Amino acid sequence: MLLSGLANTVYRILIIDDDIQNIFVLEDILAPLGNIYFSESGSNALALVDKIKPDVILLDIEMPDMDGWQVCNALKSNPRYRDIPIIFITGHTEPEFEKLALESGGVDFITKPFNASICCLRVHTQLKIRQQNHLIIKAKEELQQLVNQVPMLITYWDNEGHNLFSNDYSGAWFESLSGQVSGKHISTIFPNELSRAVLMHQPNVTSDPLKYIVTVIDKLGMSFYEVFQSKMKSSAGVDGYLVTVVDVSEVKHAKQALYSEKERLRVTLNSIGDAVIATDTKGLITFMNPIAERMTGWRIKEALHQKIETVMQLRDANTRHTLLNPLYIALREQRIVAMALNSQLTARGGQVFAVEDSAAPIRNENGEVIGAIMVFHDVSEAMAMAMKMSHLANHDQLTDLPNRILLQDRLSVACSTAKSFGSKAAALLVDIDHFKYLNDSLGHQLGDEMICLMAQRLRSLIPPSYTLARLGGDEFVILMSDTHSVDATSVLASKLVEAMHEPFTLAEQKFSVSISIGISVYPNDAADAEELMRHADVAMYRAKQEGRNRFSFFSHDLESNIRERHQLETCLRNAIANDELLVHYQPKFDLATKHIVGAEALVRLVGPDGVFISPTEFIPLAEETGLIIKLGKQVLLKACAEAKHWLDMGQVIPVSVNVAVAQFSDPNLANLIEKALTDYQLPAELLELEITETALMIDAAEMQTKLSQLKSLGIKISIDDFGTGYSSLSYLKKFNVDVMKIDMSFVKDMLNNKHDYEIVKTIISLGKSMSLALIAEGVETEEQRLALLELECTMGQGYLLSRPLSADDFNAFLFANEN
């Protein structure tokens, strides 16, 4: 390519398919090639094409609203989209489908099921072809633009002297070149002197350019042209010769140009913002510009032929000693010399400037030194600004405390000092408990005020020799350097926690806050500054876990727990990202007939060692890290797909899916469920959401609205783990729910504990009075089953009947129960 190179293009790939599973598979296959976009309908895809401008489109043939042929015809009939390559995808393998796809304008054909490597290769080939086409077009445009803009006249003529090409379309070189000149003879286009010279040289030219000068006299005066003439054959096979013309008239007026340049130089030196002083080889001043006059206090008339050190008095800013002017070094060593650091110029009137820049020798046309020039400027404001910028770079803008950068430096110094003198250094990481909620409720402005008040209080509680830094947000660090006792850190931490019991005053209101502190000590806990901070963070996390409003020291067991938690989080994130979560199904039974009446979807996670990880470990982590919404979505989709599979087998089995608090609060939950029911063509009455009693009580009014919205879709709502929360019956009767599940903690001991039995009995009675279906969890013995039936609870689930089963095992279980 001429100017355009092969850039690192991020391709845009659009997949149009009404089957979401196909889209997921293709997305995984094609992800390495670029950004993936998709649409599940042809009509929506047409609007999406204009928005994302894809580089390639993978188009399913059979779709409900618009099939692939219609979408393809719509794209090819639009001039803006017709050059986008379309690859058809279908389950048909007959040749006539492939033929029809290519005739419709498709560039390739991919069959299902997809072969990942072949599919990726076919798409990659079309992307590279499209990129090459773009580059070729761009290169042609750039070449034409370059030819049009070069500062020379480029022409091409056949052997008889007729014009074949000219890059001058407007007559900028010669008036006769304006308009249509193709086919005209050179004598009618070029000035006489120039055309005669070209025709005279034409018989003798070869492929090597022939160069000569032509003088042309016209009404504007005398012009001089340098001509390059050579034989050439065009890409079309036409023999001829290339003539390029360069105007060299300026060279003939060198003296005038030199004078103009000299005048411009004089004006420039008098106008620039830097001071300029020139001397001869002895250091006697020959020139000063106005800035130099102002800074030195000397007029040019007074300064001429004065020694430069007389006019320009330089001193060291720290020692006040007189400095040798660098101009003398430039003269002696015949090189550019920078001014000494911290140089000060004392003007004639006593004013002092911080100055910097350099001196350089002046040479004549023979390279001989004939003097020197001193260029300098006032850097007083720049130095003040540099100091301010340095402070800003190392301090927190809100509290003016040392920031992370300066803290890291001081941590390193403290650890090095402790190592050298056998002492200790400690880092106390301080975090305000529940600050996010406080910040959200107060507003960020008052939240910032709280941070400043906290900084002031912390600073008042520690000795001046300690470093108090702000890491950001609500985190502070106290560095105790050169300490000899670990007990001292405990005393200080206890003092800090206790001091926070005094309320803060914000907007004339009192606010009580607490802090959690993590402590790490060098060299007891850490080998360097980085590890010291990391271990303090681990210790702070433990203080949070233990209830906040306290401090905690680092231990290696704690670090191990944090590492295991990180590994579990990584495993969970990978499983969600790769769609590797498993869903098991626990049957729900009619306790009297033992017939299956439903199934509960339960998520399962497999660790790197292939062993199942308990939901009690990864579900709380998913809620804490915000992964629970993505996790819940995958479980919902898999459960809907499986329920549709059972329905297709002739088994009408409702499936229930647990919904976490964060999911239930998600404003997109209803849309997600509605789309899942549509995509899998699952009747709404076969989907049940299990919502915990506690979740419903967060905001009863809002939850009632949310439940009504979900119920309008036709699905069922179940209250899970009933009896373990704190719900009010007055609220409970307002909730539009269908099912009440009795928590297994009550069922487990109902025959051994009178209180549990009465609780189960009361819950059943309450459910019946509200016309709710009742399901008992954790039914493990025959005696429990009979007791529940006696209490008129007709449905249950538990190990007596079946443990949770994989999808395949559940299907086998269904088949066995039929027989």
mmCIF file of N, CA and C in Angstrom, residues 655-735:
data_model
loop_
_atom_site.group_PDB
_atom_site.id
_atom_site.type_symbol
_atom_site.label_atom_id
_atom_site.label_comp_id
_atom_site.label_asym_id
_atom_site.label_seq_id
_atom_site.Cartn_x
_atom_site.Cartn_y
_atom_site.Cartn_z
ATOM 1 N N VAL A 655 -41.248 -26.357 36.386
ATOM 2 C CA VAL A 655 -39.903 -26.232 36.942
ATOM 3 C C VAL A 655 -39.851 -24.940 37.751
ATOM 4 N N SER A 656 -39.245 -25.019 38.933
ATOM 5 C CA SER A 656 -39.109 -23.832 39.782
ATOM 6 C C SER A 656 -37.646 -23.421 39.818
ATOM 7 N N VAL A 657 -37.423 -22.106 39.805
ATOM 8 C CA VAL A 657 -36.075 -21.538 39.775
ATOM 9 C C VAL A 657 -35.941 -20.565 40.929
ATOM 10 N N ASN A 658 -34.877 -20.693 41.710
ATOM 11 C CA ASN A 658 -34.633 -19.784 42.830
ATOM 12 C C ASN A 658 -34.170 -18.421 42.316
ATOM 13 N N VAL A 659 -34.685 -17.352 42.916
ATOM 14 C CA VAL A 659 -34.324 -15.990 42.531
ATOM 15 C C VAL A 659 -33.726 -15.292 43.749
ATOM 16 N N ALA A 660 -32.478 -14.838 43.608
ATOM 17 C CA ALA A 660 -31.802 -14.141 44.700
ATOM 18 C C ALA A 660 -32.345 -12.724 44.839
ATOM 19 N N VAL A 661 -31.988 -12.081 45.955
ATOM 20 C CA VAL A 661 -32.467 -10.722 46.224
ATOM 21 C C VAL A 661 -32.045 -9.769 45.113
ATOM 22 N N ALA A 662 -30.761 -9.854 44.679
ATOM 23 C CA ALA A 662 -30.270 -8.952 43.641
ATOM 24 C C ALA A 662 -31.003 -9.180 42.326
ATOM 25 N N GLN A 663 -31.299 -10.455 42.015
ATOM 26 C CA GLN A 663 -32.044 -10.740 40.787
ATOM 27 C C GLN A 663 -33.454 -10.165 40.858
ATOM 28 N N PHE A 664 -34.080 -10.346 42.003
ATOM 29 C CA PHE A 664 -35.467 -9.894 42.144
ATOM 30 C C PHE A 664 -35.549 -8.371 42.047
ATOM 31 N N SER A 665 -34.479 -7.685 42.454
ATOM 32 C CA SER A 665 -34.451 -6.221 42.380
ATOM 33 C C SER A 665 -34.071 -5.724 40.998
ATOM 34 N N ASP A 666 -33.609 -6.615 40.132
ATOM 35 C CA ASP A 666 -33.172 -6.234 38.792
ATOM 36 C C ASP A 666 -34.378 -5.794 37.955
ATOM 37 N N PRO A 667 -34.384 -4.560 37.439
ATOM 38 C CA PRO A 667 -35.542 -4.088 36.657
ATOM 39 C C PRO A 667 -35.757 -4.862 35.359
ATOM 40 N N ASN A 668 -34.747 -5.617 34.913
ATOM 41 C CA ASN A 668 -34.871 -6.371 33.652
ATOM 42 C C ASN A 668 -35.364 -7.803 33.857
ATOM 43 N N LEU A 669 -35.698 -8.156 35.110
ATOM 44 C CA LEU A 669 -36.069 -9.543 35.385
ATOM 45 C C LEU A 669 -37.295 -9.970 34.581
ATOM 46 N N ALA A 670 -38.344 -9.145 34.568
ATOM 47 C CA ALA A 670 -39.576 -9.512 33.852
ATOM 48 C C ALA A 670 -39.307 -9.672 32.359
ATOM 49 N N ASN A 671 -38.515 -8.777 31.783
ATOM 50 C CA ASN A 671 -38.188 -8.881 30.354
ATOM 51 C C ASN A 671 -37.406 -10.153 30.062
ATOM 52 N N LEU A 672 -36.475 -10.499 30.971
ATOM 53 C CA LEU A 672 -35.676 -11.709 30.797
ATOM 54 C C LEU A 672 -36.571 -12.939 30.797
ATOM 55 N N ILE A 673 -37.500 -13.008 31.747
ATOM 56 C CA ILE A 673 -38.388 -14.173 31.847
ATOM 57 C C ILE A 673 -39.295 -14.261 30.630
ATOM 58 N N GLU A 674 -39.843 -13.129 30.227
ATOM 59 C CA GLU A 674 -40.739 -13.123 29.068
ATOM 60 C C GLU A 674 -39.999 -13.593 27.812
ATOM 61 N N LYS A 675 -38.769 -13.137 27.650
ATOM 62 C CA LYS A 675 -37.978 -13.545 26.478
ATOM 63 C C LYS A 675 -37.643 -15.033 26.532
ATOM 64 N N ALA A 676 -37.301 -15.534 27.726
ATOM 65 C CA ALA A 676 -36.975 -16.953 27.866
ATOM 66 C C ALA A 676 -38.181 -17.825 27.521
ATOM 67 N N LEU A 677 -39.354 -17.435 28.000
ATOM 68 C CA LEU A 677 -40.571 -18.199 27.687
ATOM 69 C C LEU A 677 -40.844 -18.196 26.189
ATOM 70 N N THR A 678 -40.601 -17.049 25.551
ATOM 71 C CA THR A 678 -40.824 -16.944 24.099
ATOM 72 C C THR A 678 -39.799 -17.750 23.331
ATOM 73 N N ASP A 679 -38.531 -17.605 23.700
ATOM 74 C CA ASP A 679 -37.460 -18.278 22.963
ATOM 75 C C ASP A 679 -37.605 -19.795 23.015
ATOM 76 N N TYR A 680 -37.985 -20.316 24.190
ATOM 77 C CA TYR A 680 -38.087 -21.767 24.342
ATOM 78 C C TYR A 680 -39.506 -22.287 24.138
ATOM 79 N N GLN A 681 -40.437 -21.350 23.842
ATOM 80 C CA GLN A 681 -41.823 -21.728 23.592
ATOM 81 C C GLN A 681 -42.377 -22.570 24.753
ATOM 82 N N LEU A 682 -42.068 -22.094 25.949
ATOM 83 C CA LEU A 682 -42.491 -22.792 27.163
ATOM 84 C C LEU A 682 -43.742 -22.117 27.708
ATOM 85 N N PRO A 683 -44.824 -22.866 27.945
ATOM 86 C CA PRO A 683 -46.026 -22.278 28.557
ATOM 87 C C PRO A 683 -45.679 -21.635 29.899
ATOM 88 N N ALA A 684 -46.201 -20.455 30.148
ATOM 89 C CA ALA A 684 -45.833 -19.694 31.348
ATOM 90 C C ALA A 684 -46.195 -20.437 32.625
ATOM 91 N N GLU A 685 -47.280 -21.230 32.600
ATOM 92 C CA GLU A 685 -47.700 -21.913 33.824
ATOM 93 C C GLU A 685 -46.729 -23.009 34.254
ATOM 94 N N LEU A 686 -45.772 -23.351 33.382
ATOM 95 C CA LEU A 686 -44.785 -24.383 33.740
ATOM 96 C C LEU A 686 -43.523 -23.789 34.356
ATOM 97 N N LEU A 687 -43.500 -22.473 34.601
ATOM 98 C CA LEU A 687 -42.342 -21.839 35.240
ATOM 99 C C LEU A 687 -42.779 -21.236 36.574
ATOM 100 N N GLU A 688 -41.993 -21.530 37.610
ATOM 101 C CA GLU A 688 -42.276 -21.020 38.951
ATOM 102 C C GLU A 688 -41.010 -20.372 39.504
ATOM 103 N N LEU A 689 -41.136 -19.175 40.068
ATOM 104 C CA LEU A 689 -40.008 -18.489 40.700
ATOM 105 C C LEU A 689 -40.096 -18.668 42.202
ATOM 106 N N GLU A 690 -38.995 -19.107 42.821
ATOM 107 C CA GLU A 690 -38.936 -19.266 44.273
ATOM 108 C C GLU A 690 -38.199 -18.064 44.853
ATOM 109 N N ILE A 691 -38.894 -17.258 45.644
ATOM 110 C CA ILE A 691 -38.348 -16.030 46.213
ATOM 111 C C ILE A 691 -38.349 -16.159 47.726
ATOM 112 N N THR A 692 -37.222 -15.802 48.346
ATOM 113 C CA THR A 692 -37.135 -15.961 49.806
ATOM 114 C C THR A 692 -38.045 -14.969 50.505
ATOM 115 N N GLU A 693 -38.483 -15.374 51.657
ATOM 116 C CA GLU A 693 -39.344 -14.524 52.472
ATOM 117 C C GLU A 693 -38.637 -13.207 52.804
ATOM 118 N N THR A 694 -37.342 -13.272 53.074
ATOM 119 C CA THR A 694 -36.580 -12.070 53.434
ATOM 120 C C THR A 694 -36.547 -11.081 52.291
ATOM 121 N N ALA A 695 -36.387 -11.589 51.052
ATOM 122 C CA ALA A 695 -36.327 -10.706 49.878
ATOM 123 C C ALA A 695 -37.608 -9.908 49.728
ATOM 124 N N LEU A 696 -38.727 -10.538 50.036
ATOM 125 C CA LEU A 696 -40.008 -9.856 49.873
ATOM 126 C C LEU A 696 -40.176 -8.715 50.864
ATOM 127 N N MET A 697 -39.459 -8.755 51.973
ATOM 128 C CA MET A 697 -39.675 -7.775 53.027
ATOM 129 C C MET A 697 -38.744 -6.579 52.924
ATOM 130 N N ILE A 698 -37.875 -6.510 51.893
ATOM 131 C CA ILE A 698 -36.954 -5.376 51.750
ATOM 132 C C ILE A 698 -37.735 -4.081 51.586
ATOM 133 N N ASP A 699 -38.677 -4.076 50.658
ATOM 134 C CA ASP A 699 -39.570 -2.934 50.446
ATOM 135 C C ASP A 699 -40.904 -3.530 50.016
ATOM 136 N N ALA A 700 -41.796 -3.692 50.979
ATOM 137 C CA ALA A 700 -43.023 -4.446 50.728
ATOM 138 C C ALA A 700 -43.839 -3.864 49.587
ATOM 139 N N ALA A 701 -43.941 -2.534 49.526
ATOM 140 C CA ALA A 701 -44.745 -1.904 48.472
ATOM 141 C C ALA A 701 -44.140 -2.159 47.097
ATOM 142 N N GLU A 702 -42.838 -1.986 47.010
ATOM 143 C CA GLU A 702 -42.172 -2.203 45.720
ATOM 144 C C GLU A 702 -42.242 -3.670 45.328
ATOM 145 N N MET A 703 -42.080 -4.568 46.299
ATOM 146 C CA MET A 703 -42.125 -5.991 45.993
ATOM 147 C C MET A 703 -43.510 -6.412 45.507
ATOM 148 N N GLN A 704 -44.538 -5.785 46.070
ATOM 149 C CA GLN A 704 -45.905 -6.111 45.647
ATOM 150 C C GLN A 704 -46.099 -5.736 44.178
ATOM 151 N N THR A 705 -45.563 -4.574 43.783
ATOM 152 C CA THR A 705 -45.638 -4.148 42.372
ATOM 153 C C THR A 705 -44.858 -5.107 41.484
ATOM 154 N N LYS A 706 -43.678 -5.496 41.968
ATOM 155 C CA LYS A 706 -42.840 -6.412 41.178
ATOM 156 C C LYS A 706 -43.528 -7.756 41.005
ATOM 157 N N LEU A 707 -44.133 -8.283 42.069
ATOM 158 C CA LEU A 707 -44.827 -9.567 41.989
ATOM 159 C C LEU A 707 -45.994 -9.500 41.009
ATOM 160 N N SER A 708 -46.718 -8.399 41.025
ATOM 161 C CA SER A 708 -47.852 -8.247 40.093
ATOM 162 C C SER A 708 -47.360 -8.240 38.658
ATOM 163 N N GLN A 709 -46.224 -7.585 38.429
ATOM 164 C CA GLN A 709 -45.642 -7.546 37.087
ATOM 165 C C GLN A 709 -45.251 -8.944 36.616
ATOM 166 N N LEU A 710 -44.646 -9.715 37.515
ATOM 167 C CA LEU A 710 -44.232 -11.076 37.161
ATOM 168 C C LEU A 710 -45.447 -11.983 36.973
ATOM 169 N N LYS A 711 -46.430 -11.833 37.839
ATOM 170 C CA LYS A 711 -47.626 -12.669 37.732
ATOM 171 C C LYS A 711 -48.379 -12.420 36.429
ATOM 172 N N SER A 712 -48.275 -11.190 35.922
ATOM 173 C CA SER A 712 -48.976 -10.865 34.672
ATOM 174 C C SER A 712 -48.426 -11.669 33.491
ATOM 175 N N LEU A 713 -47.235 -12.221 33.658
ATOM 176 C CA LEU A 713 -46.664 -13.047 32.595
ATOM 177 C C LEU A 713 -47.291 -14.438 32.564
ATOM 178 N N GLY A 714 -47.985 -14.819 33.647
ATOM 179 C CA GLY A 714 -48.617 -16.137 33.709
ATOM 180 C C GLY A 714 -47.827 -17.154 34.503
ATOM 181 N N ILE A 715 -46.682 -16.754 35.072
ATOM 182 C CA ILE A 715 -45.866 -17.692 35.843
ATOM 183 C C ILE A 715 -46.383 -17.768 37.269
ATOM 184 N N LYS A 716 -45.853 -18.739 38.038
ATOM 185 C CA LYS A 716 -46.236 -18.903 39.444
ATOM 186 C C LYS A 716 -45.111 -18.367 40.337
ATOM 187 N N ILE A 717 -45.513 -17.923 41.532
ATOM 188 C CA ILE A 717 -44.571 -17.385 42.513
ATOM 189 C C ILE A 717 -44.649 -18.219 43.783
ATOM 190 N N SER A 718 -43.469 -18.600 44.279
ATOM 191 C CA SER A 718 -43.408 -19.397 45.507
ATOM 192 C C SER A 718 -42.577 -18.656 46.542
ATOM 193 N N ILE A 719 -43.050 -18.697 47.821
ATOM 194 C CA ILE A 719 -42.249 -18.157 48.923
ATOM 195 C C ILE A 719 -41.393 -19.296 49.464
ATOM 196 N N ASP A 720 -40.066 -19.136 49.333
ATOM 197 C CA ASP A 720 -39.135 -20.187 49.725
ATOM 198 C C ASP A 720 -38.733 -20.005 51.191
ATOM 199 N N ASP A 721 -38.422 -21.114 51.869
ATOM 200 C CA ASP A 721 -37.911 -21.119 53.238
ATOM 201 C C ASP A 721 -38.836 -20.371 54.194
ATOM 202 N N PHE A 722 -40.141 -20.569 54.011
ATOM 203 C CA PHE A 722 -41.077 -19.812 54.842
ATOM 204 C C PHE A 722 -40.908 -20.188 56.313
ATOM 205 N N GLY A 723 -40.969 -19.151 57.157
ATOM 206 C CA GLY A 723 -40.851 -19.356 58.593
ATOM 207 C C GLY A 723 -39.498 -18.968 59.134
ATOM 208 N N THR A 724 -38.502 -18.733 58.206
ATOM 209 C CA THR A 724 -37.160 -18.398 58.679
ATOM 210 C C THR A 724 -36.931 -16.899 58.680
ATOM 211 N N GLY A 725 -37.843 -16.126 58.074
ATOM 212 C CA GLY A 725 -37.667 -14.680 57.994
ATOM 213 C C GLY A 725 -38.424 -13.957 59.087
ATOM 214 N N TYR A 726 -38.752 -12.700 58.787
ATOM 215 C CA TYR A 726 -39.403 -11.870 59.801
ATOM 216 C C TYR A 726 -40.650 -11.197 59.218
ATOM 217 N N SER A 727 -41.322 -11.881 58.336
ATOM 218 C CA SER A 727 -42.442 -11.246 57.642
ATOM 219 C C SER A 727 -43.629 -11.060 58.573
ATOM 220 N N SER A 728 -44.347 -10.002 58.286
ATOM 221 C CA SER A 728 -45.586 -9.718 58.999
ATOM 222 C C SER A 728 -46.738 -10.318 58.208
ATOM 223 N N LEU A 729 -47.685 -10.933 58.925
ATOM 224 C CA LEU A 729 -48.812 -11.553 58.220
ATOM 225 C C LEU A 729 -49.638 -10.503 57.484
ATOM 226 N N SER A 730 -49.639 -9.273 57.998
ATOM 227 C CA SER A 730 -50.395 -8.222 57.317
ATOM 228 C C SER A 730 -49.793 -7.899 55.967
ATOM 229 N N TYR A 731 -48.465 -8.015 55.893
ATOM 230 C CA TYR A 731 -47.812 -7.817 54.608
ATOM 231 C C TYR A 731 -47.979 -9.053 53.732
ATOM 232 N N LEU A 732 -47.824 -10.206 54.332
ATOM 233 C CA LEU A 732 -47.823 -11.451 53.584
ATOM 234 C C LEU A 732 -49.113 -11.655 52.805
ATOM 235 N N LYS A 733 -50.231 -11.268 53.400
ATOM 236 C CA LYS A 733 -51.505 -11.507 52.719
ATOM 237 C C LYS A 733 -51.687 -10.610 51.500
ATOM 238 N N LYS A 734 -50.851 -9.533 51.418
ATOM 239 C CA LYS A 734 -50.934 -8.644 50.251
ATOM 240 C C LYS A 734 -50.158 -9.191 49.057
ATOM 241 N N PHE A 735 -49.222 -10.092 49.311
ATOM 242 C CA PHE A 735 -48.379 -10.584 48.227
ATOM 243 C C PHE A 735 -49.159 -11.575 47.372
#
